[in-house]
PDB file of C-alpha atoms in Angstrom:
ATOM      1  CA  UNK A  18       0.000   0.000   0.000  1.00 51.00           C
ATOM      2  CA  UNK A  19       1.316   3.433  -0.643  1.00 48.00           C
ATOM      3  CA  UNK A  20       1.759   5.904   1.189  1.00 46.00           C
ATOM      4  CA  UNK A  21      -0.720   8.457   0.127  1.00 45.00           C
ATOM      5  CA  UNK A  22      -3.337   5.885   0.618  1.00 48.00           C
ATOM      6  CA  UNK A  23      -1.970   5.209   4.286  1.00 43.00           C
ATOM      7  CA  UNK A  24      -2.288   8.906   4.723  1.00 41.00           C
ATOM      8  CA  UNK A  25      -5.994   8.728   3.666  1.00 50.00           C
ATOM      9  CA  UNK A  26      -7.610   7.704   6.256  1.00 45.00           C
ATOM     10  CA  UNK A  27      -5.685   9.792   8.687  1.00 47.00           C
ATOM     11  CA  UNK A  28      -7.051  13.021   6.849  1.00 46.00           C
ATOM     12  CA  UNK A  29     -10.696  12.069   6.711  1.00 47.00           C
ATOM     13  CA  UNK A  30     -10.346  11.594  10.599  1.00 42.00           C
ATOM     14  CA  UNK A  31      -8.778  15.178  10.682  1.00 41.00           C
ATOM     15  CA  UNK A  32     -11.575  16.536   8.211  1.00 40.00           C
ATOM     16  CA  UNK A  33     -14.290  14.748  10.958  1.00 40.00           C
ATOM     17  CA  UNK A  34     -12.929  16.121  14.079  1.00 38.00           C
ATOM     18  CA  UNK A  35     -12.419  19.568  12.030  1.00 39.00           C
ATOM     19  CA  UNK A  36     -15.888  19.662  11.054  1.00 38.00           C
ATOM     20  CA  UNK A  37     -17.165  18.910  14.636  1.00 38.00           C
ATOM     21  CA  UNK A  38     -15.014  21.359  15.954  1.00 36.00           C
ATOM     22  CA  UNK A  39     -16.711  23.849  14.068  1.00 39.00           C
ATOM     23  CA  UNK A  40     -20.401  23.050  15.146  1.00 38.00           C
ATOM     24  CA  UNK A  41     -19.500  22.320  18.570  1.00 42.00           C
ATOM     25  CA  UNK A  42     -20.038  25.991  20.885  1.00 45.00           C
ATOM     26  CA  UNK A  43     -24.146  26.307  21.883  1.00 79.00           C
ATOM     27  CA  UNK A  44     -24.661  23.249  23.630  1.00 85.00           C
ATOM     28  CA  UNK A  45     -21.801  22.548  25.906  1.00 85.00           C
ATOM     29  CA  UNK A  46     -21.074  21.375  29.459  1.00 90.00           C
ATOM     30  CA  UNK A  47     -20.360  25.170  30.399  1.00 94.00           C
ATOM     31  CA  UNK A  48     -20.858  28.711  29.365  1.00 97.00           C
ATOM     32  CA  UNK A  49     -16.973  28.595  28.716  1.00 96.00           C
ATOM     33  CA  UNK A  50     -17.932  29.754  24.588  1.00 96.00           C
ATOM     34  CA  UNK A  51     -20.139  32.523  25.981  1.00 97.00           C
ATOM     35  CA  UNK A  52     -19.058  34.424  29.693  1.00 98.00           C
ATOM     36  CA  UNK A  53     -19.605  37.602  28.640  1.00 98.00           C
ATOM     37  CA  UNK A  54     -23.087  37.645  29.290  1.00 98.00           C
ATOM     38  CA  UNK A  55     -21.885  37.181  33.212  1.00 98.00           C
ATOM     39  CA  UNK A  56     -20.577  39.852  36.257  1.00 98.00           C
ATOM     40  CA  UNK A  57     -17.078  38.526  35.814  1.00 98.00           C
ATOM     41  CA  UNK A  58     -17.453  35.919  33.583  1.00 98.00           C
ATOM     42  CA  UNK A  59     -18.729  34.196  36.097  1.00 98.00           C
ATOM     43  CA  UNK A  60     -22.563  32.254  35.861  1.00 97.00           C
ATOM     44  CA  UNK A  61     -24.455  31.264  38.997  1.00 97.00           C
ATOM     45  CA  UNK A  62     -22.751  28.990  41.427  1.00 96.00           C
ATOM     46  CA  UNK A  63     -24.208  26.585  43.103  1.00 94.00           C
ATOM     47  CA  UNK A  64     -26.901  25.566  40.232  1.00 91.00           C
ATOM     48  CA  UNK A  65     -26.189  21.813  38.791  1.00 85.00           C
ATOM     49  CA  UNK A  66     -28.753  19.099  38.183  1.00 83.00           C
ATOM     50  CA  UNK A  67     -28.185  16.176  35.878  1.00 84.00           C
ATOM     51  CA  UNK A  68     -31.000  17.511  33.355  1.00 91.00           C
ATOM     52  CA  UNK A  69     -29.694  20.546  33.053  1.00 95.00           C
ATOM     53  CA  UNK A  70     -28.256  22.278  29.782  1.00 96.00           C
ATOM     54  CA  UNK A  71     -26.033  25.147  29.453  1.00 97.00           C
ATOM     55  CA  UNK A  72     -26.454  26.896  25.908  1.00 97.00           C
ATOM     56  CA  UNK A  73     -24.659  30.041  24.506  1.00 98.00           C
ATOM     57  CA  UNK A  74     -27.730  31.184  22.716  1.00 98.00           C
ATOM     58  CA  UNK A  75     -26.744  32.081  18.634  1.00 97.00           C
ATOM     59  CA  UNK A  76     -28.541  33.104  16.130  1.00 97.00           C
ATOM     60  CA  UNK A  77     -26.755  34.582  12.623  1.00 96.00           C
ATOM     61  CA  UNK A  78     -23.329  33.524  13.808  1.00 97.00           C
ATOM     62  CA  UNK A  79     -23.625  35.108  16.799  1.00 97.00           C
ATOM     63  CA  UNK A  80     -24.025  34.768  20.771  1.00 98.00           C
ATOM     64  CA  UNK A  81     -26.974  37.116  21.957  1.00 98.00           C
ATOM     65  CA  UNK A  82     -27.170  35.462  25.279  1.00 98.00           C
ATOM     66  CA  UNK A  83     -27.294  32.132  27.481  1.00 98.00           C
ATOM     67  CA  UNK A  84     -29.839  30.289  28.924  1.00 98.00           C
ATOM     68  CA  UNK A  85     -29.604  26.986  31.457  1.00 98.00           C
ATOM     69  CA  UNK A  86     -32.509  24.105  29.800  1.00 98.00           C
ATOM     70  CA  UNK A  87     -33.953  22.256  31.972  1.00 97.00           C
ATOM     71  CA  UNK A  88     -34.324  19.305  29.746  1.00 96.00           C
ATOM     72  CA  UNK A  89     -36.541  17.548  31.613  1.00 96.00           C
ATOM     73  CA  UNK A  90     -38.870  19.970  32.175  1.00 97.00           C
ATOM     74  CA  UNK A  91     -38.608  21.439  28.868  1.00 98.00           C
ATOM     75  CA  UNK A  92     -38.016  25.442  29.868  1.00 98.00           C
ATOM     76  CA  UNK A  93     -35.099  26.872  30.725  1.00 98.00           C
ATOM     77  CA  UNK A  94     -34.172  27.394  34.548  1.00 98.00           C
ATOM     78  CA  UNK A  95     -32.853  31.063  33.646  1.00 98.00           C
ATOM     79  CA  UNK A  96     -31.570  33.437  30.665  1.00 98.00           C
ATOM     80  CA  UNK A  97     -28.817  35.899  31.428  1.00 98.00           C
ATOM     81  CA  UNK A  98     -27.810  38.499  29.455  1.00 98.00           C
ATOM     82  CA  UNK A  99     -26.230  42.454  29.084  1.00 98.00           C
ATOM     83  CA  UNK A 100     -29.023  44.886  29.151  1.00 98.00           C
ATOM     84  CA  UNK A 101     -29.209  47.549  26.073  1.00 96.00           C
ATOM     85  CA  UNK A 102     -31.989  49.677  25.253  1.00 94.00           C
ATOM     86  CA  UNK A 103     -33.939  48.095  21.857  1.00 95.00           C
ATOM     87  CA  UNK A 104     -32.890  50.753  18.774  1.00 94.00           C
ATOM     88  CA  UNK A 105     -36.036  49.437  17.494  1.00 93.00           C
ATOM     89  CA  UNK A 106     -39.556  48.079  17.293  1.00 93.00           C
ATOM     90  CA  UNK A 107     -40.568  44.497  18.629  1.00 94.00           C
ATOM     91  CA  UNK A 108     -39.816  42.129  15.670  1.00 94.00           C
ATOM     92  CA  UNK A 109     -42.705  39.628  14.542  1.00 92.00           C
ATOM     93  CA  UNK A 110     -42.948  36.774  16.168  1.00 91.00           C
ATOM     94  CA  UNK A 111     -41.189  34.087  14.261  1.00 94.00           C
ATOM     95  CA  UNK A 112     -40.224  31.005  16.887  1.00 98.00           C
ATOM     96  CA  UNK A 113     -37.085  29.469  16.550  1.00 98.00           C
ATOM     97  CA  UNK A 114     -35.633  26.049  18.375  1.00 98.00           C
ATOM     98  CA  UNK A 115     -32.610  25.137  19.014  1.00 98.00           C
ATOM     99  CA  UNK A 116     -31.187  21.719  16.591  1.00 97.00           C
ATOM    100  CA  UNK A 117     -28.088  20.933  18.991  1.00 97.00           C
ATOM    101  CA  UNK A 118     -30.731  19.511  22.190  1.00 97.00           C
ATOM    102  CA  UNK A 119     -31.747  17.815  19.163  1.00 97.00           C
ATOM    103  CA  UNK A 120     -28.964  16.327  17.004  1.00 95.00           C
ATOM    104  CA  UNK A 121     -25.606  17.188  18.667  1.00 89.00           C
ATOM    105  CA  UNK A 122     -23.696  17.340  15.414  1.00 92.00           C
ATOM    106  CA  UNK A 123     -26.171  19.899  14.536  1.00 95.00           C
ATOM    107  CA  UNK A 124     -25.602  23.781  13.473  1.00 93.00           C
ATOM    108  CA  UNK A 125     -25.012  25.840  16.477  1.00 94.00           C
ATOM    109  CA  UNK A 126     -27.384  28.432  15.276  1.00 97.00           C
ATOM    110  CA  UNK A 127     -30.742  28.273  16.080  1.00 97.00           C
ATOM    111  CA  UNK A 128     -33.086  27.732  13.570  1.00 97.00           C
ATOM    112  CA  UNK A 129     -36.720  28.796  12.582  1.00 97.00           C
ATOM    113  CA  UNK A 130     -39.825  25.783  12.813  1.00 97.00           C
ATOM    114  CA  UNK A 131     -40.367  23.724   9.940  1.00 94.00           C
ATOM    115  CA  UNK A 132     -43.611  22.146   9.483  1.00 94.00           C
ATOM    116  CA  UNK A 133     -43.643  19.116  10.242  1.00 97.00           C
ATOM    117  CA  UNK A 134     -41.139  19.437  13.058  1.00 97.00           C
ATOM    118  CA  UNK A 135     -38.884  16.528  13.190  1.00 97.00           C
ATOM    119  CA  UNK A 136     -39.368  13.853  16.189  1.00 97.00           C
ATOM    120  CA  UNK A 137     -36.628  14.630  17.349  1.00 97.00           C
ATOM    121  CA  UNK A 138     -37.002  18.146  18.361  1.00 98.00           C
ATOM    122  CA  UNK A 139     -40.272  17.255  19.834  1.00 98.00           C
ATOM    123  CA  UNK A 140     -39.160  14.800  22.160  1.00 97.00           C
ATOM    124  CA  UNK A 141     -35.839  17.456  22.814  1.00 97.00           C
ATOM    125  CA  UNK A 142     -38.100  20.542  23.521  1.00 98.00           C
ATOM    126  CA  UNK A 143     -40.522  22.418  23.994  1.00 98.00           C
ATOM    127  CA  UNK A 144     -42.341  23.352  20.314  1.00 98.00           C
ATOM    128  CA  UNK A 145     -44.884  24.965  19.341  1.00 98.00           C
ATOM    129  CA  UNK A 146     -47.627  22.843  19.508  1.00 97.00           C
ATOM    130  CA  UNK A 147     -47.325  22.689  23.027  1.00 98.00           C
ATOM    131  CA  UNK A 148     -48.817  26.279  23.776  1.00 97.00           C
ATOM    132  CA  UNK A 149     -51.250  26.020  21.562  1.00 96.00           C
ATOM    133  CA  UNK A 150     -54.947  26.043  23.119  1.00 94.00           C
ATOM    134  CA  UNK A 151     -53.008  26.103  26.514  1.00 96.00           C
ATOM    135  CA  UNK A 152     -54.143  29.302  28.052  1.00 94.00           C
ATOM    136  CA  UNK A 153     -50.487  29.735  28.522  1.00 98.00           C
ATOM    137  CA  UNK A 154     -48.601  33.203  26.985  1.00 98.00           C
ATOM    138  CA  UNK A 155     -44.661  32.181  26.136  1.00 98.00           C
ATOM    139  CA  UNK A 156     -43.133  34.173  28.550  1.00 98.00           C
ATOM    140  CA  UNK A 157     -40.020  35.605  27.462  1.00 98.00           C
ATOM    141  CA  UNK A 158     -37.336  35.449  29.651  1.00 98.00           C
ATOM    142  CA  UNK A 159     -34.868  37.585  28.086  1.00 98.00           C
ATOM    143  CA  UNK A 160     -37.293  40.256  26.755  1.00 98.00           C
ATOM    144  CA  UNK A 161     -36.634  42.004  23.166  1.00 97.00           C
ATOM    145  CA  UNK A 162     -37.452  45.568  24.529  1.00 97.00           C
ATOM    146  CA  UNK A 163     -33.767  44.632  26.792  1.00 98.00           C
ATOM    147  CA  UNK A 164     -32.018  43.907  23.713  1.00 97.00           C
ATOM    148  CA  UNK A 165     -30.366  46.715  21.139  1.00 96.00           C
ATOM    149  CA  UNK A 166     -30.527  45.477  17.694  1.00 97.00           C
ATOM    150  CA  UNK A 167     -32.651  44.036  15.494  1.00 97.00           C
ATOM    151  CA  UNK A 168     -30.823  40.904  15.396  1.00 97.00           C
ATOM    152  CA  UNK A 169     -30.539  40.949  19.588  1.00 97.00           C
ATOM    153  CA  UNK A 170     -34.385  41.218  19.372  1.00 97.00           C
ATOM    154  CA  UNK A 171     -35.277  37.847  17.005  1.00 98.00           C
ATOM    155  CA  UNK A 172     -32.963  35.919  18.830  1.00 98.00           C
ATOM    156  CA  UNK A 173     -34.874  36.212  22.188  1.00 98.00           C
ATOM    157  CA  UNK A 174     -37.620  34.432  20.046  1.00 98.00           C
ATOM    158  CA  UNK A 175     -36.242  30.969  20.732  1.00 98.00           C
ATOM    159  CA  UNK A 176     -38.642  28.604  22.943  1.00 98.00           C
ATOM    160  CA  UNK A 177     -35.279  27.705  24.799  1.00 98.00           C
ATOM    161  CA  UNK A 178     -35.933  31.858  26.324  1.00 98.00           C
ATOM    162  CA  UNK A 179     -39.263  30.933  26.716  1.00 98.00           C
ATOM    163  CA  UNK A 180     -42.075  29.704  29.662  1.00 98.00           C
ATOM    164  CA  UNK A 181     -45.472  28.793  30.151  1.00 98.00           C
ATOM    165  CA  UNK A 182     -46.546  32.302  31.961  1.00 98.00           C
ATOM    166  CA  UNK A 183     -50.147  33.355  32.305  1.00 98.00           C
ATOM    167  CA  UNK A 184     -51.265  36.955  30.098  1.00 98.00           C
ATOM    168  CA  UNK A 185     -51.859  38.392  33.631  1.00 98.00           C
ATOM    169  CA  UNK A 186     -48.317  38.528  34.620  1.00 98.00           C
ATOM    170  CA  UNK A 187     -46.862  38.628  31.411  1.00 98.00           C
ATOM    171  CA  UNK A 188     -48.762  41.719  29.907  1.00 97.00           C
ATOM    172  CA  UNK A 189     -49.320  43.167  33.447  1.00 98.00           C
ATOM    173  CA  UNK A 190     -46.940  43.164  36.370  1.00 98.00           C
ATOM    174  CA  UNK A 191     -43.940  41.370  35.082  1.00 98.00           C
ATOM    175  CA  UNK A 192     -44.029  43.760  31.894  1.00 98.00           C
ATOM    176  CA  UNK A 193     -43.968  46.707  34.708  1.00 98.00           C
ATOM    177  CA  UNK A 194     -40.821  45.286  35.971  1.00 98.00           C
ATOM    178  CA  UNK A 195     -39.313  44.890  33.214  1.00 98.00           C
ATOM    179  CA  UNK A 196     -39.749  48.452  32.252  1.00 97.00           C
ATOM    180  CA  UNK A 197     -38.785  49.711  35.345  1.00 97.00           C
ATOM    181  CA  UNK A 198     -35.788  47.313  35.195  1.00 98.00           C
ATOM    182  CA  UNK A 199     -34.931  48.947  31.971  1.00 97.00           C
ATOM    183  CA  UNK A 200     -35.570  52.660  33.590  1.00 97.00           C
ATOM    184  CA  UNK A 201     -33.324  52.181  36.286  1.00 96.00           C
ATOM    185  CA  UNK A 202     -30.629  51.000  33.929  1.00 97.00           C
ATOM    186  CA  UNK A 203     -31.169  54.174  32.109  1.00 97.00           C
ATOM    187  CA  UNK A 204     -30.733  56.732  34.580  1.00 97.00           C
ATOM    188  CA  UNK A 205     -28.538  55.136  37.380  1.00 97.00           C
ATOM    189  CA  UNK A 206     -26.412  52.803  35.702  1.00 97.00           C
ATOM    190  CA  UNK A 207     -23.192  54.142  34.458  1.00 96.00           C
ATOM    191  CA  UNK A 208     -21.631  50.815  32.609  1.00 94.00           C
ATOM    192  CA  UNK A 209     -22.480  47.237  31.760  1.00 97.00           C
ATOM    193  CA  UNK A 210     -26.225  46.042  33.244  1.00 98.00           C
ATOM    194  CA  UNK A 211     -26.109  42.177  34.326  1.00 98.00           C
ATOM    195  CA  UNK A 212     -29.677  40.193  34.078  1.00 98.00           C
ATOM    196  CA  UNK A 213     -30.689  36.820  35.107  1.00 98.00           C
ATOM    197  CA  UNK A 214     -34.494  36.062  34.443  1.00 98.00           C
ATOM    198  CA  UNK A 215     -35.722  32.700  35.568  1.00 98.00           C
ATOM    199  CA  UNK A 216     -38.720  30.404  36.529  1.00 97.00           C
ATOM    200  CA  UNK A 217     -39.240  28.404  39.618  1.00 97.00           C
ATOM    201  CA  UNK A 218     -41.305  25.481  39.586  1.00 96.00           C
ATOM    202  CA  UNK A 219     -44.056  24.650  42.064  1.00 96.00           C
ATOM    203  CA  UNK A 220     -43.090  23.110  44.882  1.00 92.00           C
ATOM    204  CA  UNK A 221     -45.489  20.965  45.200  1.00 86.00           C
ATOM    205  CA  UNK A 222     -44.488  19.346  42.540  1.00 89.00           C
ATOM    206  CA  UNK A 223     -44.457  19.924  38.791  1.00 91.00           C
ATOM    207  CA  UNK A 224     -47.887  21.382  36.804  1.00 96.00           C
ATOM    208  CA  UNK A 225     -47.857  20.799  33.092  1.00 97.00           C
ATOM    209  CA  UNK A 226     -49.054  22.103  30.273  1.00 97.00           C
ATOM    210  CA  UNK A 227     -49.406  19.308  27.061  1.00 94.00           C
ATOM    211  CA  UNK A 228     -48.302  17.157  29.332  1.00 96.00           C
ATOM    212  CA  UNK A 229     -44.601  18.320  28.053  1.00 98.00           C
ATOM    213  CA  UNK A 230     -43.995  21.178  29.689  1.00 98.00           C
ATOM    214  CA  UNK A 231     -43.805  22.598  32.742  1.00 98.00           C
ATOM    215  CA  UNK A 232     -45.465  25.821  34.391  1.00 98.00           C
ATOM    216  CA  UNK A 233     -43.586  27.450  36.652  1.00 98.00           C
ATOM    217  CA  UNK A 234     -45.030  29.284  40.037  1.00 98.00           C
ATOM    218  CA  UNK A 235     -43.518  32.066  39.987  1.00 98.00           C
ATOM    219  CA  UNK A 236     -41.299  34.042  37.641  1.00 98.00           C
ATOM    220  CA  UNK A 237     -37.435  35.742  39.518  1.00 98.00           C
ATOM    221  CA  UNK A 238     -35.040  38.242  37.928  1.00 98.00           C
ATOM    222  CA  UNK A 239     -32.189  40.085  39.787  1.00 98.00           C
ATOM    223  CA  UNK A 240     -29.606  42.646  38.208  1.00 98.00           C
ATOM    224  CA  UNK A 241     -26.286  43.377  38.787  1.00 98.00           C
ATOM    225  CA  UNK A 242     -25.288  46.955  37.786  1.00 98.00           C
ATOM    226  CA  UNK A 243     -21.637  47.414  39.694  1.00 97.00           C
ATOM    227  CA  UNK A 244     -21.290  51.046  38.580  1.00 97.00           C
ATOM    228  CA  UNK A 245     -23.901  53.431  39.107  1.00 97.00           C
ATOM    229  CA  UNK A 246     -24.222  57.032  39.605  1.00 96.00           C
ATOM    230  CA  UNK A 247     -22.670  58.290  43.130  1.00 94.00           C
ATOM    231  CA  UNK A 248     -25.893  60.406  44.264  1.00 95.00           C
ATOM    232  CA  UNK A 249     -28.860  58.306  43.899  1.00 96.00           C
ATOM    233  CA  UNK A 250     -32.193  59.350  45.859  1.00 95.00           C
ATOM    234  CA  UNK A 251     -32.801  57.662  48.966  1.00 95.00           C
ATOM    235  CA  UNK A 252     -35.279  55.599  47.582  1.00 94.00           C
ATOM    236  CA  UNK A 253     -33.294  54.360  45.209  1.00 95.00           C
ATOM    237  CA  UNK A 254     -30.120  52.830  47.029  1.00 95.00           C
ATOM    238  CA  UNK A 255     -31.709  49.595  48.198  1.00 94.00           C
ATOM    239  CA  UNK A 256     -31.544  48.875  44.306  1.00 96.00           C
ATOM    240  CA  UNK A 257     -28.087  48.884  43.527  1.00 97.00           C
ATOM    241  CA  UNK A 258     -25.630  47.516  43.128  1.00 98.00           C
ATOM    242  CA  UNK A 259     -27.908  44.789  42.958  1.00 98.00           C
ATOM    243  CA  UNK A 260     -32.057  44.197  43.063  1.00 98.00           C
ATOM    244  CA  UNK A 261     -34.019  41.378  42.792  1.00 98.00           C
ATOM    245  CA  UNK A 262     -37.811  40.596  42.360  1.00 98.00           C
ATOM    246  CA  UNK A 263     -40.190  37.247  42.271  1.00 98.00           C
ATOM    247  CA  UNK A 264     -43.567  37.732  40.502  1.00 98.00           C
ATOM    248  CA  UNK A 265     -46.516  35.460  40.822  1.00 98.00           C
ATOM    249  CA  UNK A 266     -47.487  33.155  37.897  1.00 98.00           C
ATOM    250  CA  UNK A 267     -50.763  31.257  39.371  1.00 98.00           C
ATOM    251  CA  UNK A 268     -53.314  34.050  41.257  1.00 97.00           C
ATOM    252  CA  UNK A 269     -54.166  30.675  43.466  1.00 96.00           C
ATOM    253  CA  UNK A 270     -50.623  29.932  45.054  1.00 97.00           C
ATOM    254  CA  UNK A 271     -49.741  31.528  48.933  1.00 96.00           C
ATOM    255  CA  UNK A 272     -48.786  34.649  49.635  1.00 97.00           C
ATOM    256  CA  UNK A 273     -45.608  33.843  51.365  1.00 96.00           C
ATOM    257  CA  UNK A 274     -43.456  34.757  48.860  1.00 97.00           C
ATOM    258  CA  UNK A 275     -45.511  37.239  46.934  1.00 98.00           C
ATOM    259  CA  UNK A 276     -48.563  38.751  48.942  1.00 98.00           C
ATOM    260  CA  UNK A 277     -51.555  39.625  46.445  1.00 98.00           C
ATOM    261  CA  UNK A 278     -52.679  43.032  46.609  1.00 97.00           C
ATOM    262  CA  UNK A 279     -56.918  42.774  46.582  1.00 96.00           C
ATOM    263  CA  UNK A 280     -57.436  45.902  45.576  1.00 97.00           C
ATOM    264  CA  UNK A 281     -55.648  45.256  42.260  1.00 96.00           C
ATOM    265  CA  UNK A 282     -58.231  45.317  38.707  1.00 96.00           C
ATOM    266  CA  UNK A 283     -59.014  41.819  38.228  1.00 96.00           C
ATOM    267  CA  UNK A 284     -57.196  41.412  35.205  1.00 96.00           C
ATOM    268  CA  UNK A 285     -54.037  41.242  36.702  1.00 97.00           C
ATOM    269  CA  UNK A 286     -54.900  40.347  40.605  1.00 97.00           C
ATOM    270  CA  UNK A 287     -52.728  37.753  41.883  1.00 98.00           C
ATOM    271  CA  UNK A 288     -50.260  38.135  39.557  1.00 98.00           C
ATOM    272  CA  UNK A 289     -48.203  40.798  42.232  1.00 98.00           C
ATOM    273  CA  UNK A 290     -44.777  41.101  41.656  1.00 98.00           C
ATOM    274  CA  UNK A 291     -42.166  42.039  44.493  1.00 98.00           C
ATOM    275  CA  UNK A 292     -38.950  43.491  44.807  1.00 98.00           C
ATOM    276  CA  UNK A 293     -36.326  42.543  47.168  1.00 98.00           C
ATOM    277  CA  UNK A 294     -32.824  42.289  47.738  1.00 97.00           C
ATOM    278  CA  UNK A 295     -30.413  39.524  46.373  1.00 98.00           C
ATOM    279  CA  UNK A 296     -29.570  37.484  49.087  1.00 97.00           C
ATOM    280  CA  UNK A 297     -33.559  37.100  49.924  1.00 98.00           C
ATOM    281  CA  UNK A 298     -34.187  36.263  45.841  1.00 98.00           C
ATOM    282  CA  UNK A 299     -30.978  33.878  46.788  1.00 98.00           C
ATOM    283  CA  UNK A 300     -32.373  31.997  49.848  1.00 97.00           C
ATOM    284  CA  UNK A 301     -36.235  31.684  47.909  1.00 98.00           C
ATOM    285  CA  UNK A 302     -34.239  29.595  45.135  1.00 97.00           C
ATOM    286  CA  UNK A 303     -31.774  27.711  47.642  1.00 96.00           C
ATOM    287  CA  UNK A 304     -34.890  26.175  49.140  1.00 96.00           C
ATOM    288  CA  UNK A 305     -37.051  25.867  46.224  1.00 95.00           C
ATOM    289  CA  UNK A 306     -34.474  24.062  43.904  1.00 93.00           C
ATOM    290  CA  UNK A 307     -32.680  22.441  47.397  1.00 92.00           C
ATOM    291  CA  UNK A 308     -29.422  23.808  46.122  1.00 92.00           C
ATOM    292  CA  UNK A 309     -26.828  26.500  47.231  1.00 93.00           C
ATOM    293  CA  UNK A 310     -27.259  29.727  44.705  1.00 96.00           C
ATOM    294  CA  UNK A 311     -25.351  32.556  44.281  1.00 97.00           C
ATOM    295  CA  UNK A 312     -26.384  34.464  41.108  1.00 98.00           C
ATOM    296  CA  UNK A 313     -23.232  37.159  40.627  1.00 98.00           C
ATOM    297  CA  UNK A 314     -19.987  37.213  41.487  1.00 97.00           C
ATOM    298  CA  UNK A 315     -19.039  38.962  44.752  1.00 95.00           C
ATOM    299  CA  UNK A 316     -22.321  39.761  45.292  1.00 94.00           C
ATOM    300  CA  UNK A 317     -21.739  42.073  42.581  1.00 97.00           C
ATOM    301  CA  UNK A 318     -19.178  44.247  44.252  1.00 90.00           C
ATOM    302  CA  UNK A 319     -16.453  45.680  41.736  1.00 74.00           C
TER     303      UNK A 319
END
């Protein structure tokens, strides 16, 4: 045998590993492709569970931001992500999935729904399908109106960003906080905003919508925003460097976490949302997910 032909086989294993190399960067065993999106590079601590999936979230050949999938449940624990203003309008809603919880060999980009969907995105994910005729909203968790461009916008539009949440918190109080998240980035934050926007399942144990998907309790987000302007108002310290709120995502749960306010219109009445500070936002999660948490880096302190 020659050899060239001994060499052969040798280069198609390079070419393989090449190729894989290149597709390999969304789904992952970290957020090593992706940190930015972190205070310090640094993601949650304390947060591992066998079913759970970090991905660098990409879309155009490009990281936007990273979510953690709860496979099993099919929704993602949280999104994080660096807050900027949207330049722009809401895009259309045109879902995306993500191929990699799918086929691992797959693009890395997220890609649009194709009708029919293949079986094995189904049995990945959560698709479309599965909200329909639900009485269910899909909750963003990374919002579009916190992202800058155009392309930043669509790419919150993957159902790996996206939860079962009820009309009355996600048109109501949770879109209040997210606005007011975005105002107080606006006029106290001097640099780089941190978000993490998750869901926390009942405790009770899981609720279900399809049968596929779960429905989480309550909705969380807390920010991390380590420079901020020196003279805040009074009523405006307790919110940096950090804040943190839980909103309500079933008007029947307790009130020990969220109290309802009865004088709210009924539209939106028991879906309250409340703010707090980090390390209570911290301690809600440690004993609803029975794990250590500890969202930023050094609390957040630069």
């Amino acid at each position: 045998m020659s050899q060239r032909n001994l060499l052969q086989p040798s280069i198609r294993a390079l070419f393989l590993l090449l190729l894989c190399s290149l597709v390999v960067g969304e789904i992952g065993k970290d957020f090593s492709h992706c940190p930015n999106f972190f205070y310090n590079k640094t993601p949650p601590q304390g947060v591992s569970a066998p079913g759970y999936q970090p991905i660098c979230q990409r879309y155009r050949n490009q990281y936007h931001f990273a979510s953690l999938y709860d496979r099993q449940r099919r929704v993602p624990l949280f999104s994080a992500y660096r807050l900027s203003p949207a330049d722009g309008k809401r895009p259309k809603s045109v879902w995306m999935y993500e191929p990699q919880l799918a086929f691992s060999g797959a693009s890395p980009d997220m890609k649009h729904f194709e009708t029919p969907v293949d079986q094995n995105v189904i049995e990945s994910q959560a698709v479309l399908d599965d909200y329909r005729n639900s009485s269910f909203t899909k909750g963003h968790l990374n919002p579009s109106l916190h992202q800058k461009t155009l392309d930043n916008r669509k790419a919150t539009f993957t159902l790996t960003n996206i939860v079962p949440q009820k009309e009355g918190s996600n048109s109501g109080p949770w879109n209040k906080l997210e606005n007011d998240v975005l105002r107080d980035f606006k006029t106290f934050c001097n640099g780089t905003m941190y978000v993490i926007t998750g869901a926390m399942p009942y405790k009770s144990g899981d609720h279900w919508i399809n049968n596929r998907v779960s429905v989480p309790e309550y909705m969380w987000s807390a920010y991390c925003c380590p420079s901020f302007k020196s003279d805040l108002p009074n009523n405006v310290k307790q919110f940096f460097p950090t804040c943190a709120a839980v909103g309500r995502n079933d008007p029947n749960s307790g009130e020990e976490i969220v109290p309802v306010n009865k004088n709210a219109k009924p539209s939106v009445r028991g879906y309250d949302v409340r703010r707090m500070p980090l390390e209570n936002l911290e301690g809600i999660l440690a004993k609803r997910l029975a794990m250590p948490i500890s969202l930023f880096d050094n609390r957040c302190q630069a």
